[in-house]
Amino acid sequence: MRTMRRPGSYVCGIDAAMDVIGGKWKVLILWALHERPHRFGALRRELPGVTEKVLTAQLRELELDGIVNREVHDEVPPRVEYSLTPLGVSLNEALASLGAWGRENILGHVPHH
């Protein structure tokens, strides 16, 4: 896992966590990978609107932070699969409460258990 991005400038744990998941796509990437590992193309199809360039950059950052694992299978053509690391799984578990809050308070849906 990479060292802190902004050494000494975090005010609290939420600030540090938001630095890891900041941006429009990272939490959506995490949620998609929560379901199952994905190849790049499948992940891109699950996230309508994300460009190839942005998805690549976001996946690289998540990989550097130890959240996402990038596995290259020795095949022809090469097959690359993305999955959550144990740290990524624990981050998704932490985000579940935030998702429940959004469903209840913003979307107006009954919580799912």
N, CA, C and O atoms as a DFTB+ gen file, in Angstrom:
452 C
 N C O
     1  1       0.846      -1.183       0.000
     2  2       0.000       0.000       0.000
     3  2       0.887       1.239       0.000
     4  3       1.930       1.261       0.653
     5  1       0.488       2.230      -0.704
     6  2       1.290       3.443      -0.793
     7  2       1.211       4.211       0.514
     8  3       0.261       4.049       1.280
     9  1       2.191       5.034       0.763
    10  2       2.161       5.865       1.961
    11  2       1.139       6.967       1.756
    12  3       0.617       7.147       0.656
    13  1       0.857       7.704       2.822
    14  2      -0.160       8.749       2.734
    15  2       0.133       9.690       1.570
    16  3       1.280      10.056       1.312
    17  1      -0.914      10.063       0.891
    18  2      -0.770      10.952      -0.258
    19  2      -0.414      12.364       0.168
    20  3       0.355      13.048      -0.506
    21  1      -0.970      12.795       1.282
    22  2      -0.735      14.151       1.751
    23  2      -0.192      14.079       3.178
    24  3      -0.905      14.401       4.128
    25  1       1.050      13.663       3.331
    26  2       1.590      13.453       4.680
    27  2       1.366      14.661       5.591
    28  3       1.666      15.802       5.239
    29  1       0.827      14.364       6.774
    30  2       0.643      15.405       7.779
    31  2      -0.558      16.303       7.577
    32  3      -0.838      17.148       8.426
    33  1      -1.282      16.144       6.472
    34  2      -2.373      17.080       6.225
    35  2      -3.759      16.497       6.495
    36  3      -4.758      17.197       6.324
    37  1      -3.843      15.220       6.915
    38  2      -5.147      14.651       7.247
    39  2      -5.574      15.165       8.609
    40  3      -4.782      15.208       9.550
    41  1      -6.844      15.554       8.699
    42  2      -7.376      16.043       9.966
    43  2      -8.013      14.923      10.766
    44  3      -8.050      14.973      11.995
    45  1      -8.527      13.888      10.053
    46  2      -9.192      12.784      10.728
    47  2      -9.238      11.581       9.788
    48  3      -8.801      11.658       8.640
    49  1      -9.769      10.481      10.289
    50  2      -9.867       9.266       9.494
    51  2     -10.754       9.415       8.270
    52  3     -10.468       8.836       7.222
    53  1     -11.832      10.188       8.391
    54  2     -12.726      10.392       7.242
    55  2     -11.979      11.122       6.137
    56  3     -12.120      10.787       4.961
    57  1     -11.194      12.108       6.505
    58  2     -10.390      12.848       5.537
    59  2      -9.445      11.898       4.790
    60  3      -9.318      11.977       3.569
    61  1      -8.795      11.015       5.522
    62  2      -7.872      10.054       4.912
    63  2      -8.616       9.081       3.994
    64  3      -8.160       8.796       2.887
    65  1      -9.766       8.572       4.459
    66  2     -10.552       7.632       3.653
    67  2     -11.070       8.301       2.384
    68  3     -11.053       7.696       1.312
    69  1     -11.527       9.539       2.499
    70  2     -12.046      10.245       1.326
    71  2     -10.940      10.494       0.303
    72  3     -11.212      10.574      -0.894
    73  1      -9.705      10.618       0.762
    74  2      -8.592      10.779      -0.165
    75  2      -8.423       9.520      -1.014
    76  3      -8.047       9.605      -2.183
    77  1      -8.699       8.361      -0.432
    78  2      -8.566       7.093      -1.153
    79  2      -9.733       6.883      -2.119
    80  3      -9.528       6.380      -3.223
    81  1     -10.948       7.258      -1.725
    82  2     -12.127       6.973      -2.546
    83  2     -12.658       8.188      -3.291
    84  3     -13.712       8.118      -3.924
    85  1     -11.933       9.308      -3.220
    86  2     -12.396      10.531      -3.860
    87  2     -12.586      10.368      -5.359
    88  3     -11.927       9.543      -5.992
    89  1     -13.477      11.145      -5.914
    90  2     -13.762      11.084      -7.346
    91  2     -15.078      10.374      -7.589
    92  3     -15.581       9.650      -6.730
    93  1     -15.622      10.592      -8.761
    94  2     -16.948      10.065      -9.096
    95  2     -16.979       8.542      -9.230
    96  3     -17.987       7.918      -8.899
    97  1     -15.899       7.941      -9.706
    98  2     -15.966       6.552     -10.128
    99  2     -15.459       5.529      -9.128
   100  3     -15.840       4.362      -9.214
   101  1     -14.619       5.920      -8.188
   102  2     -13.965       4.924      -7.339
   103  2     -14.941       4.095      -6.511
   104  3     -14.794       2.875      -6.437
   105  1     -15.924       4.721      -5.894
   106  2     -16.866       3.931      -5.096
   107  2     -17.714       3.029      -5.983
   108  3     -18.104       1.938      -5.567
   109  1     -18.002       3.478      -7.205
   110  2     -18.767       2.637      -8.138
   111  2     -17.931       1.457      -8.613
   112  3     -18.456       0.361      -8.807
   113  1     -16.637       1.675      -8.799
   114  2     -15.721       0.584      -9.143
   115  2     -15.694      -0.423      -7.995
   116  3     -15.793      -1.630      -8.216
   117  1     -15.560       0.081      -6.772
   118  2     -15.527      -0.797      -5.596
   119  2     -16.804      -1.616      -5.492
   120  3     -16.760      -2.811      -5.200
   121  1     -17.932      -0.977      -5.728
   122  2     -19.210      -1.684      -5.596
   123  2     -19.348      -2.762      -6.661
   124  3     -19.843      -3.853      -6.376
   125  1     -18.911      -2.469      -7.895
   126  2     -18.968      -3.466      -8.969
   127  2     -18.057      -4.649      -8.645
   128  3     -18.430      -5.800      -8.867
   129  1     -16.872      -4.367      -8.124
   130  2     -15.934      -5.446      -7.798
   131  2     -16.366      -6.220      -6.557
   132  3     -15.892      -7.332      -6.325
   133  1     -17.254      -5.645      -5.762
   134  2     -17.799      -6.331      -4.589
   135  2     -18.601      -7.557      -5.037
   136  3     -18.616      -8.587      -4.362
   137  1     -19.265      -7.424      -6.184
   138  2     -20.086      -8.518      -6.706
   139  2     -19.230      -9.697      -7.154
   140  3     -19.519     -10.851      -6.837
   141  1     -18.154      -9.379      -7.911
   142  2     -17.268     -10.417      -8.443
   143  2     -16.083      -9.740      -9.122
   144  3     -16.144      -8.546      -9.416
   145  1     -15.004     -10.484      -9.377
   146  2     -13.900      -9.915     -10.160
   147  2     -14.381      -9.575     -11.573
   148  3     -15.284     -10.224     -12.100
   149  1     -13.778      -8.569     -12.169
   150  2     -14.163      -8.131     -13.508
   151  2     -12.937      -7.942     -14.394
   152  3     -11.862      -7.562     -13.930
   153  1     -13.126      -8.212     -15.660
   154  2     -12.153      -7.789     -16.654
   155  2     -12.454      -6.325     -16.972
   156  3     -13.541      -5.826     -16.680
   157  1     -11.478      -5.646     -17.571
   158  2     -11.607      -4.216     -17.823
   159  2     -12.872      -3.881     -18.613
   160  3     -13.630      -2.996     -18.217
   161  1     -13.106      -4.580     -19.726
   162  2     -14.265      -4.290     -20.577
   163  2     -15.586      -4.470     -19.853
   164  3     -16.504      -3.666     -20.016
   165  1     -15.684      -5.526     -19.051
   166  2     -16.920      -5.780     -18.293
   167  2     -17.139      -4.689     -17.254
   168  3     -18.266      -4.245     -17.034
   169  1     -16.066      -4.267     -16.625
   170  2     -16.161      -3.204     -15.629
   171  2     -16.606      -1.903     -16.288
   172  3     -17.438      -1.176     -15.745
   173  1     -16.056      -1.619     -17.441
   174  2     -16.432      -0.398     -18.158
   175  2     -17.913      -0.426     -18.553
   176  3     -18.589       0.600     -18.484
   177  1     -18.414      -1.580     -18.960
   178  2     -19.838      -1.700     -19.313
   179  2     -20.742      -1.495     -18.099
   180  3     -21.862      -1.003     -18.237
   181  1     -20.270      -1.865     -16.923
   182  2     -21.070      -1.684     -15.695
   183  2     -21.114      -0.237     -15.236
   184  3     -21.945       0.131     -14.406
   185  1     -20.215       0.590     -15.779
   186  2     -20.117       1.986     -15.367
   187  2     -20.340       2.899     -16.569
   188  3     -19.396       3.511     -17.068
   189  1     -21.592       2.993     -17.036
   190  2     -21.866       3.819     -18.214
   191  2     -21.418       5.261     -17.983
   192  3     -21.704       5.865     -16.950
   193  1     -20.715       5.784     -18.964
   194  2     -20.268       7.174     -18.862
   195  2     -18.793       7.325     -18.524
   196  3     -18.212       8.384     -18.763
   197  1     -18.178       6.281     -17.970
   198  2     -16.756       6.389     -17.630
   199  2     -15.938       6.183     -18.910
   200  3     -16.235       5.298     -19.712
   201  1     -14.917       7.003     -19.084
   202  2     -14.058       6.828     -20.251
   203  2     -12.980       5.798     -19.926
   204  3     -12.690       5.528     -18.760
   205  1     -12.398       5.236     -20.968
   206  2     -11.332       4.248     -20.786
   207  2     -10.162       4.860     -20.023
   208  3      -9.581       4.223     -19.145
   209  1      -9.824       6.098     -20.366
   210  2      -8.699       6.797     -19.720
   211  2      -8.943       6.981     -18.221
   212  3      -8.060       6.715     -17.406
   213  1     -10.133       7.433     -17.866
   214  2     -10.460       7.675     -16.453
   215  2     -10.524       6.358     -15.688
   216  3     -10.009       6.269     -14.573
   217  1     -11.147       5.338     -16.269
   218  2     -11.236       4.047     -15.593
   219  2      -9.843       3.476     -15.343
   220  3      -9.562       2.965     -14.259
   221  1      -8.980       3.564     -16.337
   222  2      -7.604       3.085     -16.184
   223  2      -6.897       3.818     -15.053
   224  3      -6.248       3.191     -14.216
   225  1      -7.018       5.136     -15.022
   226  2      -6.363       5.941     -13.983
   227  2      -6.899       5.607     -12.593
   228  3      -6.128       5.474     -11.643
   229  1      -8.226       5.471     -12.475
   230  2      -8.840       5.176     -11.177
   231  2      -8.431       3.789     -10.683
   232  3      -8.148       3.611      -9.498
   233  1      -8.398       2.806     -11.585
   234  2      -7.977       1.454     -11.210
   235  2      -6.514       1.449     -10.758
   236  3      -6.166       0.776      -9.788
   237  1      -5.664       2.194     -11.455
   238  2      -4.251       2.273     -11.053
   239  2      -4.101       2.859      -9.657
   240  3      -3.327       2.353      -8.844
   241  1      -4.848       3.933      -9.378
   242  2      -4.778       4.556      -8.053
   243  2      -5.260       3.585      -6.980
   244  3      -4.634       3.459      -5.928
   245  1      -6.368       2.902      -7.244
   246  2      -6.890       1.941      -6.268
   247  2      -5.918       0.786      -6.066
   248  3      -5.789       0.262      -4.959
   249  1      -5.237       0.392      -7.131
   250  2      -4.233      -0.664      -7.014
   251  2      -3.042      -0.188      -6.172
   252  3      -2.558      -0.920      -5.310
   253  1      -2.576       1.031      -6.423
   254  2      -1.466       1.588      -5.647
   255  2      -1.810       1.737      -4.167
   256  3      -0.941       1.617      -3.303
   257  1      -3.085       2.001      -3.884
   258  2      -3.534       2.151      -2.499
   259  2      -3.801       0.810      -1.819
   260  3      -4.147       0.772      -0.638
   261  1      -3.643      -0.292      -2.558
   262  2      -3.850      -1.603      -1.969
   263  2      -5.303      -2.007      -1.851
   264  3      -5.632      -2.913      -1.085
   265  1      -6.188      -1.346      -2.602
   266  2      -7.627      -1.598      -2.534
   267  2      -8.051      -2.619      -3.587
   268  3      -8.922      -3.454      -3.343
   269  1      -7.422      -2.540      -4.762
   270  2      -7.771      -3.394      -5.898
   271  2      -6.551      -4.213      -6.306
   272  3      -5.424      -3.718      -6.309
   273  1      -6.799      -5.466      -6.647
   274  2      -5.752      -6.355      -7.149
   275  2      -5.917      -6.478      -8.661
   276  3      -7.022      -6.693      -9.161
   277  1      -4.805      -6.338      -9.380
   278  2      -4.799      -6.509     -10.842
   279  2      -4.032      -7.787     -11.132
   280  3      -2.832      -7.884     -10.872
   281  1      -4.746      -8.769     -11.678
   282  2      -4.126     -10.067     -11.954
   283  2      -4.059     -10.297     -13.460
   284  3      -5.077     -10.290     -14.152
   285  1      -2.840     -10.500     -13.951
   286  2      -2.632     -10.770     -15.371
   287  2      -2.478     -12.273     -15.534
   288  3      -1.563     -12.877     -14.974
   289  1      -3.388     -12.879     -16.312
   290  2      -3.336     -14.319     -16.568
   291  2      -2.460     -14.567     -17.787
   292  3      -2.565     -13.860     -18.789
   293  1      -1.612     -15.555     -17.700
   294  2      -0.673     -15.872     -18.775
   295  2      -1.387     -16.635     -19.885
   296  3      -1.292     -17.859     -19.980
   297  1      -2.096     -15.895     -20.712
   298  2      -2.854     -16.474     -21.819
   299  2      -2.613     -15.628     -23.063
   300  3      -2.087     -14.519     -22.973
   301  1      -2.994     -16.147     -24.208
   302  2      -2.940     -15.370     -25.437
   303  2      -4.348     -15.293     -25.999
   304  3      -4.928     -16.333     -26.313
   305  1      -4.925     -14.097     -26.141
   306  2      -4.380     -12.821     -25.700
   307  2      -4.388     -12.723     -24.168
   308  3      -5.141     -13.438     -23.506
   309  1      -3.551     -11.837     -23.602
   310  2      -3.487     -11.713     -22.144
   311  2      -4.851     -11.336     -21.554
   312  3      -5.593     -10.537     -22.125
   313  1      -5.153     -11.919     -20.422
   314  2      -6.417     -11.621     -19.732
   315  2      -6.071     -10.975     -18.396
   316  3      -5.315     -11.531     -17.599
   317  1      -6.636      -9.794     -18.165
   318  2      -6.391      -9.059     -16.934
   319  2      -7.701      -8.996     -16.168
   320  3      -8.741      -8.656     -16.731
   321  1      -7.651      -9.324     -14.889
   322  2      -8.843      -9.328     -14.050
   323  2      -8.591      -8.475     -12.810
   324  3      -7.519      -8.525     -12.207
   325  1      -9.596      -7.700     -12.450
   326  2      -9.524      -6.843     -11.268
   327  2     -10.422      -7.406     -10.184
   328  3     -11.536      -7.855     -10.454
   329  1      -9.926      -7.378      -8.953
   330  2     -10.706      -7.856      -7.807
   331  2     -10.339      -7.008      -6.597
   332  3      -9.370      -6.249      -6.617
   333  1     -11.132      -7.154      -5.549
   334  2     -10.846      -6.430      -4.309
   335  2      -9.824      -7.187      -3.479
   336  3      -9.847      -8.417      -3.418
   337  1      -8.936      -6.453      -2.848
   338  2      -8.029      -7.028      -1.859
   339  2      -8.799      -7.109      -0.542
   340  3      -9.903      -6.571      -0.457
   341  1      -8.258      -7.757       0.479
   342  2      -8.926      -7.731       1.785
   343  2      -9.164      -6.297       2.288
   344  3     -10.180      -6.019       2.925
   345  1      -8.233      -5.404       2.001
   346  2      -8.412      -3.995       2.385
   347  2      -9.583      -3.383       1.625
   348  3     -10.348      -2.600       2.186
   349  1      -9.725      -3.739       0.348
   350  2     -10.850      -3.258      -0.454
   351  2     -12.181      -3.788       0.047
   352  3     -13.178      -3.067       0.062
   353  1     -12.194      -5.053       0.457
   354  2     -13.419      -5.642       1.027
   355  2     -13.803      -4.886       2.297
   356  3     -14.977      -4.575       2.499
   357  1     -12.832      -4.590       3.150
   358  2     -13.146      -3.879       4.394
   359  2     -13.613      -2.452       4.101
   360  3     -14.461      -1.920       4.818
   361  1     -13.068      -1.830       3.055
   362  2     -13.526      -0.485       2.669
   363  2     -14.964      -0.548       2.177
   364  3     -15.770       0.314       2.526
   365  1     -15.300      -1.550       1.373
   366  2     -16.680      -1.708       0.907
   367  2     -17.637      -1.924       2.071
   368  3     -18.752      -1.401       2.071
   369  1     -17.199      -2.697       3.065
   370  2     -18.045      -2.906       4.249
   371  2     -18.301      -1.577       4.955
   372  3     -19.409      -1.324       5.428
   373  1     -17.286      -0.736       5.026
   374  2     -17.462       0.584       5.646
   375  2     -18.399       1.464       4.817
   376  3     -19.159       2.258       5.371
   377  1     -18.346       1.323       3.499
   378  2     -19.188       2.136       2.617
   379  2     -20.646       1.682       2.611
   380  3     -21.522       2.441       2.196
   381  1     -20.921       0.462       3.062
   382  2     -22.297      -0.053       3.065
   383  2     -23.222       0.845       3.880
   384  3     -24.357       1.087       3.471
   385  1     -22.763       1.337       5.012
   386  2     -23.582       2.241       5.837
   387  2     -23.869       3.543       5.106
   388  3     -24.967       4.089       5.208
   389  1     -22.896       4.033       4.379
   390  2     -23.085       5.253       3.608
   391  2     -24.124       5.021       2.501
   392  3     -24.957       5.888       2.235
   393  1     -24.068       3.852       1.862
   394  2     -25.057       3.500       0.850
   395  2     -26.458       3.416       1.437
   396  3     -27.421       3.883       0.827
   397  1     -26.572       2.822       2.620
   398  2     -27.875       2.726       3.291
   399  2     -28.411       4.120       3.614
   400  3     -29.602       4.386       3.452
   401  1     -27.532       5.000       4.069
   402  2     -27.934       6.372       4.372
   403  2     -28.461       7.056       3.109
   404  3     -29.483       7.741       3.156
   405  1     -27.770       6.874       1.987
   406  2     -28.199       7.483       0.730
   407  2     -29.543       6.958       0.258
   408  3     -30.387       7.721      -0.212
   409  1     -29.742       5.629       0.389
   410  2     -31.034       5.043      -0.002
   411  2     -32.157       5.612       0.847
   412  3     -33.205       5.987       0.321
   413  1     -31.949       5.679       2.144
   414  2     -33.005       6.140       3.050
   415  2     -33.281       7.636       2.938
   416  3     -34.438       8.056       2.909
   417  1     -32.230       8.433       2.875
   418  2     -32.391       9.880       2.997
   419  2     -32.388      10.646       1.681
   420  3     -32.934      11.747       1.609
   421  1     -31.796      10.096       0.662
   422  2     -31.735      10.800      -0.610
   423  2     -32.665      10.144      -1.632
   424  3     -33.450      10.826      -2.290
   425  1     -32.574       8.826      -1.760
   426  2     -33.413       8.120      -2.736
   427  2     -34.797       7.809      -2.195
   428  3     -35.732       7.589      -2.964
   429  1     -34.932       7.790      -0.863
   430  2     -36.235       7.547      -0.254
   431  2     -36.682       6.107      -0.280
   432  3     -37.879       5.833      -0.189
   433  1     -35.738       5.165      -0.402
   434  2     -36.085       3.752      -0.401
   435  2     -35.976       3.151       0.986
   436  3     -35.259       3.653       1.851
   437  1     -36.697       2.077       1.173
   438  2     -36.625       1.336       2.426
   439  2     -35.254       0.622       2.462
   440  3     -34.814       0.087       1.445
   441  1     -34.596       0.615       3.606
   442  2     -33.283      -0.037       3.690
   443  2     -33.343      -1.521       3.372
   444  3     -34.322      -2.198       3.685
   445  1     -32.272      -2.021       2.740
   446  2     -32.148      -3.455       2.430
   447  2     -31.208      -4.075       3.449
   448  3     -30.149      -3.522       3.748
   449  1     -31.596      -5.215       3.975
   450  2     -30.733      -5.885       4.961
   451  2     -30.194      -7.145       4.373
   452  3     -29.445      -7.864       5.034
